[in-house]
PDB file of C-alpha atoms in Angstrom:
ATOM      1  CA  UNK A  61      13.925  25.839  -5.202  1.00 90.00           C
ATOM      2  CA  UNK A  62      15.727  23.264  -7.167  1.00 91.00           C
ATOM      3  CA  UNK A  63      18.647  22.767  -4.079  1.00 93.00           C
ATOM      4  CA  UNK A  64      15.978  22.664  -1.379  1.00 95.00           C
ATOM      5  CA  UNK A  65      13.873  19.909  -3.475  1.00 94.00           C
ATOM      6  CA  UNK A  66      17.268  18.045  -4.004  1.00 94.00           C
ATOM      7  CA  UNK A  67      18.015  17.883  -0.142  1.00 94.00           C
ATOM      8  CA  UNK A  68      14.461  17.415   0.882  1.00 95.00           C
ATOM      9  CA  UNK A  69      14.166  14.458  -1.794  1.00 95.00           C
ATOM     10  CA  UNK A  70      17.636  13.065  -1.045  1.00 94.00           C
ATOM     11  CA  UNK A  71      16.755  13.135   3.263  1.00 94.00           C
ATOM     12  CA  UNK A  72      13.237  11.646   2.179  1.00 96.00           C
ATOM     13  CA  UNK A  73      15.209   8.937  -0.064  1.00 95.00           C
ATOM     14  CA  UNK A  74      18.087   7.742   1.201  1.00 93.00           C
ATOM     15  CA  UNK A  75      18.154   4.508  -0.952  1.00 93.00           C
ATOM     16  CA  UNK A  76      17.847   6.244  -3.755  1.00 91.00           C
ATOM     17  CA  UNK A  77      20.690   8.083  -3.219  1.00 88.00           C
ATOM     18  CA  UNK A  78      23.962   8.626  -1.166  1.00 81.00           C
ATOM     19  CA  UNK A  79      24.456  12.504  -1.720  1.00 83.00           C
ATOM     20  CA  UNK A  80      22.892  15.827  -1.507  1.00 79.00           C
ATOM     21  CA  UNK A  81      24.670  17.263  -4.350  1.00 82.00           C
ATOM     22  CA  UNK A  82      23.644  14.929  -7.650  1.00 86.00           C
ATOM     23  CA  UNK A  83      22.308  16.299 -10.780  1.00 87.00           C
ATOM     24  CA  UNK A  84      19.039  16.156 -11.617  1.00 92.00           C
ATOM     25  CA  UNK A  85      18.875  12.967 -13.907  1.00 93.00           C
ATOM     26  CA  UNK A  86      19.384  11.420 -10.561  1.00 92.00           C
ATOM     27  CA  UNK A  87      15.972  12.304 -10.122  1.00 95.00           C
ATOM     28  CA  UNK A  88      14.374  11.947 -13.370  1.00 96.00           C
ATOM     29  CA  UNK A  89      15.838   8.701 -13.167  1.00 95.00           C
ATOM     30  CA  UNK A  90      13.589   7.678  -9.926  1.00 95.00           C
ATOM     31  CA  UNK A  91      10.397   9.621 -11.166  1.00 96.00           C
ATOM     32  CA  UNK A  92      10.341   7.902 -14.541  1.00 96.00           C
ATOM     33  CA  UNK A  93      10.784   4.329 -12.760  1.00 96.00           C
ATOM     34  CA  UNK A  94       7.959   5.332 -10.382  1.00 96.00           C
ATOM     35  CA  UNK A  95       5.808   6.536 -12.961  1.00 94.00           C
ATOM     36  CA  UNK A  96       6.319   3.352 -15.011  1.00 94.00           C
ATOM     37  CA  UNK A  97       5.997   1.097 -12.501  1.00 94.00           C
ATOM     38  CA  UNK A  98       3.128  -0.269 -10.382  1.00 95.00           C
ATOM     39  CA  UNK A  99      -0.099   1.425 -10.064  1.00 95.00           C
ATOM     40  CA  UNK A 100       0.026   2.933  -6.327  1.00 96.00           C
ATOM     41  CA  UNK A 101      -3.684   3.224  -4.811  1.00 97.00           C
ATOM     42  CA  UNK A 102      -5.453   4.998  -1.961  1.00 96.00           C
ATOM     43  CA  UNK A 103      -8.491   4.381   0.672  1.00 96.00           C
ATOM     44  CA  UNK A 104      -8.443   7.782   1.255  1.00 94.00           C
ATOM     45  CA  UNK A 105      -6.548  11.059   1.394  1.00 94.00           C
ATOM     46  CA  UNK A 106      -5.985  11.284   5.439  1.00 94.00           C
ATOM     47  CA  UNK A 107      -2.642  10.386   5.676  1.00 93.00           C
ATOM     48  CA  UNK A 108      -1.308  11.594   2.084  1.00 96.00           C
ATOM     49  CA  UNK A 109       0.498  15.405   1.994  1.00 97.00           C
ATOM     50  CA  UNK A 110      -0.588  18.215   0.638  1.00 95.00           C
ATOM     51  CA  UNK A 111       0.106  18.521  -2.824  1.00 95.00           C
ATOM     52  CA  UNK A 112      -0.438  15.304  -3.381  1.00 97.00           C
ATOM     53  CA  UNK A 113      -2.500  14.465  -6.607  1.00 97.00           C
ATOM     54  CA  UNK A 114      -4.944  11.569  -7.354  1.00 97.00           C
ATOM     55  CA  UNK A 115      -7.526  10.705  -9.689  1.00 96.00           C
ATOM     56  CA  UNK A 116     -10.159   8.440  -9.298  1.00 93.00           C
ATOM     57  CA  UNK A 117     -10.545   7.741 -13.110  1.00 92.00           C
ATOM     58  CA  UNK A 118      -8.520   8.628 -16.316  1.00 88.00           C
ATOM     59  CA  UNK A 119      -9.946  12.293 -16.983  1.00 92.00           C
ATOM     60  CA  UNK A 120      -9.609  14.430 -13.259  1.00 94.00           C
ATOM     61  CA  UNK A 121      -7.207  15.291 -11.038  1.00 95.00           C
ATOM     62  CA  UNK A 122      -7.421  16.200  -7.507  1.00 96.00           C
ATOM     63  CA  UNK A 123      -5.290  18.088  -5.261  1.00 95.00           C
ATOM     64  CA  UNK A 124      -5.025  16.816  -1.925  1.00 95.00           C
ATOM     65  CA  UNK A 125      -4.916  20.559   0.227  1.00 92.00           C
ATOM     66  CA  UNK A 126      -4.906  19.811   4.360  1.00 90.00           C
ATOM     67  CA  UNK A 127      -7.359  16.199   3.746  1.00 91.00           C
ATOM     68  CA  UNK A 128      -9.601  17.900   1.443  1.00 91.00           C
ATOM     69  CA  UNK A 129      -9.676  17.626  -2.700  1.00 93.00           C
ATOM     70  CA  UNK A 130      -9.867  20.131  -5.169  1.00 93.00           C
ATOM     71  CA  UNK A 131     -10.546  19.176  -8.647  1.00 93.00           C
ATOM     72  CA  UNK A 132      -7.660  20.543 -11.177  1.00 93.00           C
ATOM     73  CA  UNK A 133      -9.320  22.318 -14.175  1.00 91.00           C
ATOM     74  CA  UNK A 134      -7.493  24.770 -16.791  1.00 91.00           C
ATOM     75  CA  UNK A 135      -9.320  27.939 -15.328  1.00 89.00           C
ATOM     76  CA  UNK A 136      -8.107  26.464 -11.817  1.00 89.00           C
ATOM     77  CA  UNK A 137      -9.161  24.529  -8.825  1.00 92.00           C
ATOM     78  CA  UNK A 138     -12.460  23.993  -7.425  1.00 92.00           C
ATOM     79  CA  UNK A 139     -14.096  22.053  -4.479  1.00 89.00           C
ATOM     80  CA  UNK A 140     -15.429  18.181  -6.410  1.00 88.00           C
ATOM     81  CA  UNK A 141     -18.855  17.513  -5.638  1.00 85.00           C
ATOM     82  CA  UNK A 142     -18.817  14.118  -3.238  1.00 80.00           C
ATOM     83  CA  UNK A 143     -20.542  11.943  -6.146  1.00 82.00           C
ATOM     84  CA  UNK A 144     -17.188  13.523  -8.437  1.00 84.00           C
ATOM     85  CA  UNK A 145     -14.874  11.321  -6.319  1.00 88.00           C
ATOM     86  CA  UNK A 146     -14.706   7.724  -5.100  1.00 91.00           C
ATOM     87  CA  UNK A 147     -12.490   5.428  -3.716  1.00 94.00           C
ATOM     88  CA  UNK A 148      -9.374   3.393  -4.202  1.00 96.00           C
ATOM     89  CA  UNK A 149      -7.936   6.061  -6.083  1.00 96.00           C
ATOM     90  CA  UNK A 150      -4.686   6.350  -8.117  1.00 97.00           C
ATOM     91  CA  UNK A 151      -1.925   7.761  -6.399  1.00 97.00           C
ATOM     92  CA  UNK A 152      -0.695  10.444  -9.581  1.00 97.00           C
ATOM     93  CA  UNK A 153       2.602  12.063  -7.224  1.00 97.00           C
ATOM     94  CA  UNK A 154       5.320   9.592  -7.823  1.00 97.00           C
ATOM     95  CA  UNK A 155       6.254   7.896  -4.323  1.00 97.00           C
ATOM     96  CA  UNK A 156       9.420   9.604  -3.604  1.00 97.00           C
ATOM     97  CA  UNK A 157       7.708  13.226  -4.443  1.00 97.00           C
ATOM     98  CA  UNK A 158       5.009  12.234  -1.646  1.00 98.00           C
ATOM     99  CA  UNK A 159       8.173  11.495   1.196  1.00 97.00           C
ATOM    100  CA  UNK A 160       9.823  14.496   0.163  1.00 97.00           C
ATOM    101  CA  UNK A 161       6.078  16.071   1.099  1.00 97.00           C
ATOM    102  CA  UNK A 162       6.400  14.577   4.149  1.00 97.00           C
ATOM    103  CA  UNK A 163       9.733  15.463   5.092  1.00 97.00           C
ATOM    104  CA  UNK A 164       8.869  18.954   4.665  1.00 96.00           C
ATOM    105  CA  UNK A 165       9.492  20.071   1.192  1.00 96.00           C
ATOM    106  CA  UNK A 166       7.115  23.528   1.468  1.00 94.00           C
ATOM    107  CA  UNK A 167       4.701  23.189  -1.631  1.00 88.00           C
ATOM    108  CA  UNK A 168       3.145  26.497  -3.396  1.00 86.00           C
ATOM    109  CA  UNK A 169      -0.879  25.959  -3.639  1.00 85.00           C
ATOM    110  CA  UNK A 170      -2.749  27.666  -6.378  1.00 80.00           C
ATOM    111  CA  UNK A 171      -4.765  30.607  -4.938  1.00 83.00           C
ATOM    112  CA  UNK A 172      -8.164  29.017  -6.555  1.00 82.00           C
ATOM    113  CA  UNK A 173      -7.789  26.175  -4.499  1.00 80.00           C
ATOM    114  CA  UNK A 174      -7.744  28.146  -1.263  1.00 72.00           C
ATOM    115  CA  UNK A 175      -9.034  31.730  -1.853  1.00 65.00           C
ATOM    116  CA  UNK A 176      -5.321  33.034  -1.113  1.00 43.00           C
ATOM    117  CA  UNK A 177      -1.922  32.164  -2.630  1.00 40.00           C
ATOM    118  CA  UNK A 178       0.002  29.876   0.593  1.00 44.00           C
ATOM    119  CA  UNK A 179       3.314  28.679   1.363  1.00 44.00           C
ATOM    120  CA  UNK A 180       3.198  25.295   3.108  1.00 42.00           C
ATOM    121  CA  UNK A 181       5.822  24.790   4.928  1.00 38.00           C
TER     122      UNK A 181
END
């Protein structure tokens, strides 16, 4: 899983990187800069991946699943009540996670969140 992330982040990236074959503190490298840096917001979750997570204060975290949210909770995901969640919200997945999304990296959803255990691809 590691090698497909690393050439689905490294095609998603290509600024961030000239190779397909560097070691992972390549990586760490960009996610801790991301995750440090700006504060990235959203107006909603139509155009953002699946597997995305956001929050729309400091305590929850939603999955984004196929444009709909599902609250993270220790004893799994479950469907947010529309008061739960507002807008702007914080983009959690750092930016370069979210293009490797895009570009196809096939994310593993929880079965709680969807009634089944899925591969996206």
């Amino acid at each position: 899983r590691f090698t497909l992330f690393r050439e689905t982040w490294a095609k998603a990236n290509p600024d961030l990187t000239d190779s397909t074959t560097f070691l992972a503190p390549v990586i760490d490298a960009a996610l801790h800069k991301e995750r440090t840096g700006p504060e990235q917001f959203c107006d909603t979750v139509d155009d953002m991946p699946s597997g995305t997570f956001i929050s729309n204060n400091e305590i929850d975290a939603y999955l984004v699943f196929e444009k709909q949210l599902f609250r993270w909770t220790p004893a799994g995901y479950e469907r947010p009540k529309k008061e739960q969640i507002s807008f702007p919200a914080r983009i959690l997945t750092p930016a370069s996670v979210i293009r490797s999304l895009d570009a196809g990296y096939p994310v593993k959803i929880h079965s709680s969140a969807i009634g089944k255990q899925a591969n996206l691809a």
